Amino acid sequence: MKRSLPFEVFRYAAILLALAVTLVPTLWMASMAFKPIAEWSATGADLTWWPKAPTLDNFRFILGTSTSDLIVALESTAGKPILASLLSAVFGTLIAMTAGTAGAYGLSRFGSGQNLPLALIQLRLFPPMAVMIPVMIMWAFFGLVDTWWGLALIYGIVTLPFAFWLMKTFFDDMPREIEDAALVEGCSRMRVFIKITLPMMRPALASSALFVFILNWSDYLIALLLTTREWVTIPVYMASLSSSMTGQLYGAKAALGLIAAVPPVIMGIAIQKHLVRGLTFGALKQ
Amino acid sequence: MSSFATEEKRSVPGDLTPSDTRTEDARIEDGGRRLGFLLTLPAQLLVLFIAVFPLLMQLYISLTDWSPLDGTGWWQAYEVWNGFANYTDLAIDSRFWDALGRTALVMLICVPVEFLLGLGLAILFMDNFAGKRVFYSFMLIPMMVVPAVAGYMFFMLFQSGGPVNDIISTLIGRPFVLAWLSSPGTALAAVMIADIWQWTPLMFLILLAGLVGVPEDQMRAATLLGASWWQRFYTIALPKMKTIMIIALSIRIIENFKIFDTLFIMTGGGPGVATETISVYIYKVTQQDLIWGYVAAIALVILVVLSIVVSLAISRMNAVKEA
């Protein structure tokens, strides 16, 4: 379709405006992450969009290698929270992908577990805050509070619907001729699943796992309720990064925010082909 | 037509009839059935573990005054049995109703704005132009930023000496100072702006997938017959997108109802209770007041109401699909 010149001008103007609005908040935080303490809360005429004296001090500060100009020393560095976020998100993804992939295959090929699709969607519908009381009680009972494995378990359950639905649409799309051929050759069904189907689905597994990882990595509320000290995740730790002496540690928080924001953005762009499928529970493919 | 955004309508979440399994019963021997059962077992157990048992526990506790500070186990909550008192308290709890109303208000403003902005952007991205792929990737960034981090970004942006006021000052040519997050009216606005920033890309993504899926030959035929752009959009593309629009709106309505992370980091529900949504309210009662029996009652009421709304929505969606 050919469009008129005025339309093209309008299109680029509108898109550039949208792009500016989209990028400014992220860029502001990125710029803040490299600002020295003197520029953190500069306002009015002194407000700068670009650090005048760029520094890596903020990163050094939160990682604990140097406290340089900052008046306060941190009670704990960001190292452990980064580890907590990583461990809980990675193992949560493993749980969701294992149960989700197996379940999706069982339903897609053998018609087992027909209650699962609806049950899992309903699981996703409820606000986490409305189901957390029993979870907090159960986690306390099993000694899972304030541990990364306790978080990984709840993450695995919370993102199971996405893993299940995504893998179900991939299995539904997969041609069965190859599997049938292997069956005729005398392979057992289990062997076909492990030796033929799963290797074939490697790209689908990878994008689903990345998708689920992003969701786990993004959590704040659940970690806020289920961790207290030892294994707080990045967002929980970040919220606690302010002191009565310095007030908001803008630059330090921004540096940590940048560390937290970069992995999911890169992963999200890498799997953008499957984002729609994932976010609509496979109802739409792109 | 771009290659990265062709879509095809698949099963809608509400449509749960396993269309391709029943006809194949003959092909699935007993071994397959057993394997199918084993494969779905982990998922079933996890659902059971997180849905059935906790729900019963929640129901039990909601009929008591139990608090974790009591020093007794939750199973001993019958010692502080109070029947339906939590539910009758809830009916006259104005803070609860205010929070619910505020949640509805945020939803009624954010979701339509996100929808319209997303649709507008999707229309601009419908056909090819130089730089489309790059713009598209950049557009998606907000929804992939960790919500808590997004909350912190907007917390910085809306400081009274921060960049938002700086931009406004530049635009109007005189100093503009407004403490966005510490005055009740603007705090709610700031929170909604953050939500719109983060989730418009999702609407854009889904609606673009829908728009690109409209059969091109129909659009071309209509062009040849002399239909204007608006006629083509209104009579061909829009009806075809009905299901997709409903899906996009449902997803945002459901997610927006849960709004917590970004908002809580920005304002903590304040100033006062000015930005206290339902999730923030429940959080505060859970963490500060620690009356878990009451929290369980609130949570159950929300779950029941949501279940009803959702089953209505799903049956409505199936009706639309069949029509």
Coordinates of C-alpha atoms in Angstrom, one line a residue:
Chain A
M1 CA 0.0 0.0 0.0
K2 CA 1.4 3.3 -1.0
R3 CA 0.8 6.1 1.4
S4 CA 0.8 9.9 0.8
L5 CA 3.7 12.1 1.8
P6 CA 1.8 13.9 4.6
F7 CA 0.9 10.5 6.1
E8 CA 4.6 9.5 6.1
V9 CA 5.6 12.7 7.7
F10 CA 2.9 12.2 10.3
R11 CA 3.9 8.6 10.9
Y12 CA 7.6 9.4 11.5
A13 CA 6.7 12.4 13.8
A14 CA 4.3 10.2 15.8
I15 CA 6.7 7.3 16.1
L16 CA 9.6 9.5 17.1
L17 CA 7.4 11.1 19.8
A18 CA 6.3 7.7 21.1
L19 CA 10.0 6.5 21.0
A20 CA 11.1 9.5 23.0
V21 CA 8.4 8.9 25.7
T22 CA 9.4 5.2 25.7
L23 CA 13.1 5.7 26.1
V24 CA 13.4 8.8 28.3
P25 CA 12.7 7.0 31.7
T26 CA 15.1 4.2 30.9
L27 CA 17.8 6.6 29.7
W28 CA 17.4 8.8 32.7
M29 CA 18.1 5.9 35.0
A30 CA 21.0 4.8 32.9
S31 CA 22.5 8.3 33.0
M32 CA 21.8 8.5 36.8
A33 CA 23.7 5.2 37.3
F34 CA 26.9 6.9 36.0
K35 CA 26.5 10.2 37.9
P36 CA 28.7 11.1 40.9
I37 CA 27.0 11.8 44.1
A38 CA 27.1 15.6 43.6
E39 CA 24.9 15.3 40.6
W40 CA 22.4 12.9 42.0
S41 CA 19.8 15.3 43.2
A42 CA 20.8 18.4 41.2
T43 CA 17.7 20.3 40.3
G44 CA 16.5 23.3 38.4
A45 CA 19.3 24.9 36.4
D46 CA 21.8 22.3 37.6
L47 CA 19.8 19.4 36.4
T48 CA 21.8 17.5 33.8
W49 CA 20.6 14.9 31.4
W50 CA 24.1 13.6 30.9
P51 CA 26.6 13.0 33.7
K52 CA 29.1 15.9 33.7
A53 CA 31.7 13.7 35.4
P54 CA 30.8 10.1 34.5
T55 CA 31.9 7.5 37.1
L56 CA 31.6 3.9 37.9
D57 CA 31.5 4.6 41.6
N58 CA 27.8 3.7 41.9
F59 CA 28.5 0.2 40.6
R60 CA 31.6 -0.2 42.8
F61 CA 29.6 1.1 45.8
I62 CA 26.7 -1.4 45.5
L63 CA 29.1 -4.3 44.8
G64 CA 31.1 -3.4 47.8
T65 CA 34.5 -2.9 46.3
S66 CA 34.8 0.7 47.4
T67 CA 32.7 3.2 49.3
S68 CA 34.6 6.2 47.8
D69 CA 32.8 9.5 48.3
L70 CA 29.7 8.0 49.8
I71 CA 29.4 8.8 53.5
V72 CA 27.8 5.5 54.5
A73 CA 28.9 2.0 54.2
L74 CA 26.3 -0.5 53.2
E75 CA 25.1 -3.1 55.6
S76 CA 25.3 -5.7 52.9
T77 CA 26.2 -5.4 49.2
A78 CA 24.2 -6.2 46.2
G79 CA 26.1 -9.4 45.5
K80 CA 23.9 -11.7 47.5
P81 CA 20.6 -10.2 46.2
I82 CA 21.8 -10.6 42.7
L83 CA 22.7 -14.2 43.5
A84 CA 19.3 -14.7 45.1
S85 CA 17.5 -13.3 42.1
L86 CA 19.5 -15.5 39.7
L87 CA 19.1 -18.7 41.7
S88 CA 15.4 -18.3 42.4
A89 CA 14.6 -17.3 38.8
V90 CA 16.7 -20.0 37.2
F91 CA 15.4 -22.8 39.4
G92 CA 11.9 -21.5 39.2
T93 CA 12.2 -21.6 35.4
L94 CA 13.5 -25.2 35.6
I95 CA 10.5 -26.3 37.7
A96 CA 7.9 -24.5 35.5
M97 CA 9.5 -25.8 32.3
T98 CA 9.9 -29.4 33.5
A99 CA 6.3 -29.7 34.8
G100 CA 4.9 -27.5 32.0
T101 CA 6.7 -29.3 29.1
A102 CA 5.8 -32.8 30.4
G103 CA 2.2 -31.8 31.1
A104 CA 1.8 -30.1 27.8
Y105 CA 3.1 -33.1 25.9
G106 CA 0.8 -35.4 27.9
L107 CA -2.2 -33.3 27.0
S108 CA -1.2 -32.6 23.4
R109 CA -0.4 -36.3 22.5
F110 CA -2.4 -38.5 24.9
G111 CA -5.2 -36.2 26.0
S112 CA -4.3 -36.6 29.6
G113 CA -5.0 -33.9 32.2
Q114 CA -7.8 -32.1 30.4
N115 CA -8.5 -30.0 33.5
L116 CA -5.1 -28.5 33.4
P117 CA -5.6 -25.7 30.8
L118 CA -8.5 -24.1 32.6
A119 CA -7.1 -24.7 36.1
L120 CA -3.8 -23.1 35.1
I121 CA -5.4 -20.1 33.5
Q122 CA -7.4 -19.6 36.7
L123 CA -4.2 -19.8 38.7
R124 CA -2.9 -16.9 36.7
L125 CA -6.0 -14.8 37.0
F126 CA -5.9 -14.3 40.7
P127 CA -3.9 -11.4 42.2
P128 CA -1.0 -13.0 44.1
M129 CA -1.8 -10.8 47.0
A130 CA -5.1 -12.7 47.4
V131 CA -3.6 -16.1 47.8
M132 CA -0.5 -15.3 49.7
I133 CA -1.8 -15.9 53.3
P134 CA -1.9 -19.7 52.9
V135 CA 1.3 -19.7 50.9
M136 CA 3.1 -17.7 53.7
I137 CA 1.8 -20.1 56.3
M138 CA 2.8 -23.2 54.3
W139 CA 6.2 -21.8 53.5
A140 CA 6.8 -21.1 57.1
F141 CA 5.7 -24.6 58.0
F142 CA 8.1 -26.2 55.6
G143 CA 10.9 -23.8 56.5
L144 CA 11.0 -22.3 53.1
V145 CA 10.7 -18.6 54.1
D146 CA 13.7 -16.5 53.3
T147 CA 15.4 -19.2 51.2
W148 CA 16.1 -19.1 47.5
W149 CA 14.7 -22.6 47.0
G150 CA 11.5 -21.6 48.6
L151 CA 11.2 -18.7 46.2
A152 CA 12.2 -20.9 43.3
L153 CA 9.3 -23.3 44.2
I154 CA 6.7 -20.6 44.3
Y155 CA 8.1 -19.0 41.1
G156 CA 7.9 -22.4 39.4
I157 CA 4.2 -22.7 40.3
V158 CA 3.3 -19.1 39.4
T159 CA 4.8 -19.3 36.0
L160 CA 3.7 -22.9 35.3
P161 CA 0.6 -21.7 33.4
F162 CA 2.9 -19.8 30.9
A163 CA 5.3 -22.7 30.4
F164 CA 2.4 -25.1 30.0
W165 CA 0.4 -23.1 27.5
L166 CA 3.4 -22.0 25.5
M167 CA 4.7 -25.6 25.1
K168 CA 1.2 -26.9 24.4
T169 CA 0.9 -24.6 21.4
F170 CA 4.3 -25.7 20.2
F171 CA 3.5 -29.4 20.6
D172 CA 0.1 -28.9 18.9
D173 CA 1.9 -27.3 15.9
M174 CA 4.5 -30.0 15.6
P175 CA 4.0 -32.6 12.9
R176 CA 3.5 -36.1 14.2
E177 CA 4.8 -38.0 11.2
I178 CA 8.4 -38.2 12.6
E179 CA 7.2 -39.5 16.0
D180 CA 4.9 -42.0 14.3
A181 CA 7.8 -43.2 12.1
A182 CA 10.0 -43.8 15.2
L183 CA 7.1 -45.6 16.9
V184 CA 6.8 -47.9 13.9
E185 CA 10.6 -48.5 14.2
G186 CA 9.9 -49.9 17.6
C187 CA 10.8 -47.0 19.9
S188 CA 8.9 -46.8 23.1
R189 CA 6.7 -43.7 23.6
M190 CA 8.9 -42.4 26.4
R191 CA 12.0 -42.9 24.2
V192 CA 10.4 -41.0 21.3
F193 CA 9.6 -38.1 23.6
I194 CA 13.1 -37.9 25.1
K195 CA 15.2 -38.8 22.1
I196 CA 13.2 -37.3 19.2
T197 CA 10.6 -34.8 20.3
L198 CA 12.5 -32.8 22.8
P199 CA 15.6 -32.3 20.7
M200 CA 13.4 -31.2 17.8
M201 CA 11.7 -28.7 20.1
R202 CA 15.0 -27.1 21.3
P203 CA 14.2 -23.7 19.9
A204 CA 10.7 -23.7 21.3
L205 CA 12.0 -24.8 24.7
A206 CA 14.7 -22.1 24.7
S207 CA 12.3 -19.3 23.9
S208 CA 9.7 -20.5 26.4
A209 CA 12.4 -20.8 29.1
L210 CA 13.6 -17.3 28.4
F211 CA 10.0 -16.0 28.6
V212 CA 9.4 -17.7 31.9
F213 CA 12.8 -16.5 33.2
I214 CA 11.8 -12.9 32.5
L215 CA 8.6 -13.3 34.5
N216 CA 10.4 -14.9 37.4
W217 CA 13.2 -12.3 37.4
S218 CA 10.6 -9.5 37.3
D219 CA 8.8 -10.5 40.5
Y220 CA 8.8 -8.1 43.5
L221 CA 5.6 -8.8 45.5
I222 CA 6.3 -12.5 46.2
A223 CA 9.9 -11.9 47.2
L224 CA 8.8 -9.0 49.4
L225 CA 6.5 -11.4 51.3
L226 CA 8.6 -14.5 51.4
T227 CA 12.1 -13.2 52.0
T228 CA 13.3 -11.1 54.9
R229 CA 17.1 -10.9 55.2
E230 CA 19.2 -13.7 54.0
W231 CA 17.9 -14.2 50.5
V232 CA 16.1 -10.9 49.5
T233 CA 16.1 -10.4 45.7
I234 CA 17.3 -7.4 43.8
P235 CA 14.0 -5.4 43.8
V236 CA 13.5 -6.0 47.6
Y237 CA 17.1 -5.1 48.3
M238 CA 16.8 -2.0 46.1
A239 CA 13.8 -0.7 47.9
S240 CA 15.8 -0.9 51.2
L241 CA 18.7 1.1 49.7
S242 CA 18.2 4.4 51.4
S243 CA 19.5 5.7 54.6
S244 CA 18.6 8.3 57.1
M245 CA 22.0 10.0 56.5
T246 CA 22.0 10.3 52.7
G247 CA 18.3 9.9 52.0
Q248 CA 17.7 8.2 48.7
L249 CA 20.8 6.7 47.3
Y250 CA 19.7 7.7 43.8
G251 CA 22.8 6.7 41.9
A252 CA 23.4 3.5 43.7
K253 CA 19.7 2.5 43.1
A254 CA 19.9 3.4 39.5
A255 CA 23.1 1.3 39.0
L256 CA 21.3 -1.7 40.6
G257 CA 18.2 -1.0 38.5
L258 CA 20.3 -1.0 35.4
I259 CA 21.8 -4.3 36.4
A260 CA 18.3 -5.7 37.0
A261 CA 16.8 -4.2 33.8
V262 CA 19.4 -5.2 31.2
P263 CA 19.0 -9.0 31.1
P264 CA 15.2 -9.2 30.6
V265 CA 15.3 -6.5 27.9
I266 CA 18.0 -8.3 25.9
M267 CA 16.2 -11.7 26.4
G268 CA 12.9 -10.1 25.5
I269 CA 14.2 -8.7 22.2
A270 CA 15.8 -12.0 21.5
I271 CA 12.5 -13.8 21.7
Q272 CA 10.2 -11.0 20.4
K273 CA 8.9 -13.5 17.7
H274 CA 7.3 -15.5 20.5
L275 CA 6.3 -12.7 22.9
V276 CA 2.7 -12.4 21.6
R277 CA 2.2 -16.2 21.8
G278 CA 3.5 -16.2 25.4
L279 CA 1.6 -13.2 26.7
T280 CA -1.7 -14.4 25.3
F281 CA -1.4 -18.0 26.5
G282 CA -0.9 -19.2 23.0
A283 CA -4.2 -17.7 21.8
L284 CA -2.3 -15.6 19.3
K285 CA 0.8 -16.4 17.3
Q286 CA 3.0 -14.0 15.6
Chain B
M1 CA 3.8 -7.7 4.5
S2 CA 6.4 -8.0 7.2
S3 CA 7.6 -11.5 8.0
F4 CA 7.9 -11.0 11.7
A5 CA 4.3 -10.3 12.4
T6 CA 2.0 -12.6 10.6
E7 CA -0.4 -14.2 12.9
E8 CA -3.1 -16.8 12.7
K9 CA -5.9 -17.3 15.1
R10 CA -5.4 -20.2 17.4
S11 CA -7.4 -21.7 20.2
V12 CA -8.8 -19.0 22.5
P13 CA -8.0 -19.6 26.2
G14 CA -11.7 -20.1 26.9
D15 CA -12.0 -22.8 24.2
L16 CA -10.9 -25.8 26.0
T17 CA -12.3 -28.7 23.9
P18 CA -9.4 -30.9 23.0
S19 CA -10.3 -31.0 19.4
D20 CA -7.5 -33.2 18.1
T21 CA -7.3 -35.8 20.9
R22 CA -10.6 -37.6 20.8
T23 CA -10.4 -38.6 17.2
E24 CA -7.1 -40.2 17.9
D25 CA -8.2 -42.4 20.7
A26 CA -7.7 -45.4 18.5
R27 CA -4.0 -44.5 18.0
I28 CA -3.3 -44.2 21.7
E29 CA -2.7 -47.5 23.2
D30 CA -2.6 -48.2 26.9
G31 CA 1.1 -47.4 27.1
G32 CA 0.3 -43.9 25.8
R33 CA -2.3 -43.4 28.4
R34 CA -0.1 -44.4 31.3
L35 CA 2.7 -42.2 30.0
G36 CA 0.3 -39.3 29.5
F37 CA -0.8 -39.7 33.1
L38 CA 2.8 -39.7 34.3
L39 CA 3.7 -36.7 32.3
T40 CA 0.8 -34.6 33.5
L41 CA 1.3 -35.7 37.1
P42 CA 3.9 -33.0 38.2
A43 CA 1.7 -30.2 36.9
Q44 CA -1.4 -31.8 38.5
L45 CA 0.4 -32.1 41.9
L46 CA 1.6 -28.5 41.7
V47 CA -1.9 -27.2 41.0
L48 CA -3.3 -29.3 43.8
F49 CA -0.6 -28.1 46.1
I50 CA -1.2 -24.4 45.4
A51 CA -4.9 -24.3 44.6
V52 CA -7.0 -26.8 46.5
F53 CA -5.3 -27.1 49.9
P54 CA -4.5 -23.3 50.3
L55 CA -8.0 -22.4 49.4
L56 CA -9.5 -24.6 52.1
M57 CA -7.0 -23.2 54.5
Q58 CA -7.9 -19.7 53.5
L59 CA -11.6 -20.5 54.0
Y60 CA -11.0 -21.9 57.5
I61 CA -8.8 -19.0 58.7
S62 CA -11.3 -16.5 57.3
L63 CA -13.8 -17.6 59.8
T64 CA -11.5 -16.9 62.7
D65 CA -9.5 -14.0 64.2
W66 CA -6.3 -15.8 63.8
S67 CA -3.0 -13.8 63.7
P68 CA 0.5 -15.2 63.3
L69 CA 1.3 -13.2 66.5
D70 CA -1.1 -15.5 68.5
G71 CA 1.7 -18.0 69.0
T72 CA -0.6 -20.8 68.0
G73 CA -0.5 -22.8 64.8
W74 CA -3.0 -21.9 62.1
W75 CA -4.8 -25.2 62.6
Q76 CA -5.6 -24.1 66.1
A77 CA -7.4 -21.1 64.7
Y78 CA -10.8 -22.5 65.9
E79 CA -9.8 -21.2 69.3
V80 CA -10.5 -17.7 68.1
W81 CA -13.5 -18.7 65.9
N82 CA -15.7 -15.8 65.1
G83 CA -18.0 -17.1 62.4
F84 CA -18.8 -14.6 59.7
A85 CA -17.7 -11.6 61.6
N86 CA -14.8 -10.9 59.2
Y87 CA -17.2 -10.8 56.3
T88 CA -19.7 -8.5 58.0
D89 CA -16.8 -6.3 59.0
L90 CA -15.6 -6.2 55.5
A91 CA -19.0 -5.0 54.3
I92 CA -18.6 -1.8 56.3
D93 CA -14.9 -1.4 55.9
S94 CA -14.7 1.9 54.0
R95 CA -11.0 1.6 53.5
F96 CA -11.6 -1.6 51.6
W97 CA -14.3 -0.1 49.4
D98 CA -12.2 3.0 48.8
A99 CA -9.3 0.8 47.7
L100 CA -11.6 -1.2 45.4
G101 CA -13.0 2.0 43.9
R102 CA -9.5 3.4 43.4
T103 CA -8.5 0.1 41.7
A104 CA -11.5 0.4 39.4
L105 CA -10.7 4.0 38.6
V106 CA -7.1 3.2 37.7
M107 CA -8.4 0.4 35.5
L108 CA -11.1 2.5 33.8
I109 CA -8.5 5.1 32.9
C110 CA -5.4 3.1 32.2
V111 CA -6.8 0.2 30.1
P112 CA -8.7 2.4 27.6
V113 CA -5.8 4.8 27.2
E114 CA -3.3 1.9 26.7
F115 CA -5.8 0.3 24.2
L116 CA -6.2 3.4 22.1
L117 CA -2.5 4.4 22.1
G118 CA -1.6 0.8 21.3
L119 CA -4.1 0.6 18.5
G120 CA -2.9 3.9 17.1
L121 CA 0.7 2.8 17.1
A122 CA -0.3 -0.6 15.6
I123 CA -2.0 1.2 12.7
L124 CA 1.2 3.2 12.1
F125 CA 3.2 0.0 12.0
M126 CA 0.8 -1.8 9.7
D127 CA 2.8 -1.5 6.5
N128 CA 6.5 -1.3 5.8
F129 CA 8.6 1.8 6.2
A130 CA 12.3 2.4 6.7
G131 CA 13.5 1.6 10.2
K132 CA 10.4 -0.4 11.2
R133 CA 12.2 -3.2 12.8
V134 CA 14.4 -1.0 14.9
F135 CA 11.5 1.1 16.1
Y136 CA 9.5 -2.0 16.8
S137 CA 12.2 -3.4 19.1
F138 CA 12.7 -0.2 21.0
M139 CA 8.9 0.1 21.4
L140 CA 8.8 -3.2 23.4
I141 CA 11.4 -2.2 26.0
P142 CA 9.1 -0.8 28.7
M143 CA 7.1 -4.0 29.1
M144 CA 10.4 -5.9 29.7
V145 CA 11.8 -3.6 32.3
V146 CA 11.3 -5.2 35.8
P147 CA 8.2 -3.5 37.2
A148 CA 9.8 -2.6 40.4
V149 CA 12.7 -1.0 38.5
A150 CA 10.2 0.9 36.4
G151 CA 8.6 2.1 39.6
Y152 CA 12.0 3.4 40.7
M153 CA 12.5 5.1 37.4
F154 CA 9.2 7.0 37.7
F155 CA 9.9 7.7 41.3
M156 CA 13.0 9.6 40.2
L157 CA 11.3 11.2 37.2
F158 CA 8.5 12.7 39.3
Q159 CA 10.7 14.2 42.1
S160 CA 9.9 17.9 42.4
G161 CA 13.3 18.8 41.1
G162 CA 13.3 16.0 38.6
P163 CA 13.3 15.7 34.9
V164 CA 9.5 15.7 34.4
N165 CA 9.2 19.2 36.0
D166 CA 12.3 20.2 34.1
I167 CA 10.7 19.3 30.7
I168 CA 7.5 21.1 31.7
S169 CA 9.5 24.2 32.8
T170 CA 11.3 24.2 29.4
L171 CA 8.0 23.9 27.5
I172 CA 6.1 26.6 29.4
G173 CA 9.2 28.8 29.7
R174 CA 9.0 29.4 33.4
P175 CA 10.0 27.3 36.4
F176 CA 7.5 24.6 37.2
V177 CA 7.7 22.9 40.5
L178 CA 5.2 20.2 41.6
A179 CA 5.8 17.5 44.1
W180 CA 3.9 14.9 42.1
L181 CA 4.2 12.0 44.5
S182 CA 3.4 13.9 47.7
S183 CA 0.1 15.4 46.7
P184 CA -2.9 13.1 46.6
G185 CA -4.3 14.0 43.2
T186 CA -1.1 14.0 41.2
A187 CA 0.3 10.9 42.9
L188 CA -2.5 8.8 41.4
A189 CA -1.9 10.4 38.1
A190 CA 1.8 9.7 38.2
V191 CA 1.1 6.1 39.1
M192 CA -1.3 5.8 36.1
I193 CA 1.3 7.4 33.8
A194 CA 3.8 4.8 34.8
D195 CA 1.3 2.0 34.2
I196 CA 0.4 3.4 30.8
W197 CA 4.1 3.8 29.9
Q198 CA 4.8 0.2 30.8
W199 CA 1.8 -1.6 29.3
T200 CA 0.9 0.3 26.1
P201 CA 3.6 -1.7 24.3
L202 CA 1.7 -4.9 25.2
M203 CA -1.5 -3.6 23.6
F204 CA 0.6 -2.5 20.6
L205 CA 2.2 -5.9 20.2
I206 CA -1.1 -7.9 20.4
L207 CA -3.1 -5.5 18.3
L208 CA -0.4 -5.3 15.6
A209 CA -0.4 -9.1 15.4
G210 CA -4.1 -8.8 14.9
L211 CA -4.0 -6.1 12.3
V212 CA -1.3 -7.8 10.2
G213 CA -3.4 -11.0 10.3
V214 CA -6.3 -9.4 8.4
P215 CA -6.3 -11.0 5.0
E216 CA -4.5 -8.8 2.5
D217 CA -6.5 -9.8 -0.5
Q218 CA -9.7 -8.6 1.1
M219 CA -8.1 -5.3 1.8
R220 CA -6.8 -5.0 -1.7
A221 CA -10.1 -5.9 -3.2
A222 CA -11.8 -3.3 -1.2
T223 CA -9.2 -0.7 -2.3
L224 CA -9.9 -1.6 -5.9
L225 CA -13.6 -1.1 -5.3
G226 CA -12.8 2.4 -4.2
A227 CA -13.2 2.0 -0.4
S228 CA -11.5 4.7 1.6
W229 CA -8.9 3.8 4.2
W230 CA -11.3 4.4 7.0
Q231 CA -14.0 2.2 5.3
R232 CA -11.5 -0.6 4.9
F233 CA -10.4 -0.3 8.4
Y234 CA -13.9 -0.1 9.9
T235 CA -15.7 -2.7 7.8
I236 CA -12.9 -5.3 7.2
A237 CA -10.1 -5.1 9.7
L238 CA -12.1 -4.1 12.8
P239 CA -14.6 -7.0 12.7
K240 CA -11.8 -9.5 12.1
M241 CA -10.0 -8.2 15.1
K242 CA -12.9 -8.6 17.5
T243 CA -11.5 -11.6 19.3
I244 CA -8.0 -10.2 19.5
M245 CA -9.2 -7.0 20.9
I246 CA -11.2 -8.8 23.6
I247 CA -8.1 -10.9 24.4
A248 CA -5.9 -7.8 24.7
L249 CA -8.5 -6.0 26.9
S250 CA -9.1 -9.0 29.1
I251 CA -5.4 -9.5 29.7
R252 CA -4.9 -5.9 30.7
I253 CA -8.0 -5.7 32.8
I254 CA -6.9 -8.8 34.8
E255 CA -3.3 -7.6 35.2
N256 CA -4.3 -4.0 35.9
F257 CA -6.5 -5.2 38.7
K258 CA -3.4 -6.7 40.4
I259 CA -1.5 -3.5 40.2
F260 CA 1.2 -3.4 42.9
D261 CA 4.9 -3.4 42.1
T262 CA 5.4 -0.1 40.3
L263 CA 2.8 1.7 42.4
F264 CA 4.2 0.5 45.7
I265 CA 7.7 1.5 44.9
M266 CA 6.6 4.9 43.7
T267 CA 4.2 5.9 46.5
G268 CA 3.9 3.0 49.0
G269 CA 0.1 3.6 48.6
G270 CA 0.5 7.2 49.9
P271 CA 0.3 10.0 50.5
G272 CA -2.1 8.8 53.2
V273 CA -4.2 6.3 51.3
A274 CA -4.3 8.3 48.1
T275 CA -2.9 5.6 45.9
E276 CA -4.0 2.6 48.0
T277 CA -5.3 0.0 45.5
I278 CA -6.7 -3.3 46.6
S279 CA -3.4 -5.2 46.5
V280 CA -1.7 -2.5 48.5
Y281 CA -4.5 -2.5 51.0
I282 CA -4.3 -6.3 51.5
Y283 CA -0.5 -6.0 51.7
K284 CA -0.7 -3.5 54.5
V285 CA -3.2 -5.4 56.5
T286 CA -1.0 -8.5 56.1
Q287 CA 2.2 -6.9 57.0
Q288 CA 1.3 -4.1 59.4
D289 CA -2.0 -5.1 61.1
L290 CA -1.2 -8.8 60.9
I291 CA -4.9 -9.9 61.3
W292 CA -4.6 -12.8 58.9
G293 CA -8.1 -14.0 59.5
Y294 CA -9.5 -10.8 58.1
V295 CA -7.0 -10.8 55.2
A296 CA -8.2 -14.3 54.3
A297 CA -11.8 -13.1 54.2
I298 CA -10.9 -10.1 51.9
A299 CA -8.9 -12.4 49.7
L300 CA -11.7 -15.0 49.4
V301 CA -14.3 -12.4 48.5
I302 CA -12.0 -11.1 45.8
L303 CA -11.3 -14.6 44.5
V304 CA -15.0 -15.5 44.4
V305 CA -16.0 -12.2 42.6
L306 CA -13.1 -12.6 40.1
S307 CA -14.0 -16.2 39.4
I308 CA -17.6 -15.2 38.5
V309 CA -16.4 -12.3 36.4
V310 CA -13.9 -14.5 34.6
S311 CA -16.3 -17.4 33.8
L312 CA -18.8 -14.9 32.5
A313 CA -16.0 -13.4 30.3
I314 CA -14.9 -16.8 29.0
S315 CA -18.4 -17.8 28.1
R316 CA -18.9 -14.5 26.4
M317 CA -15.7 -14.9 24.5
N318 CA -16.7 -18.3 23.3
A319 CA -20.1 -16.9 22.2
V320 CA -18.3 -14.1 20.2
K321 CA -16.0 -16.7 18.6
E322 CA -18.9 -18.9 17.5
A323 CA -20.9 -16.0 16.1

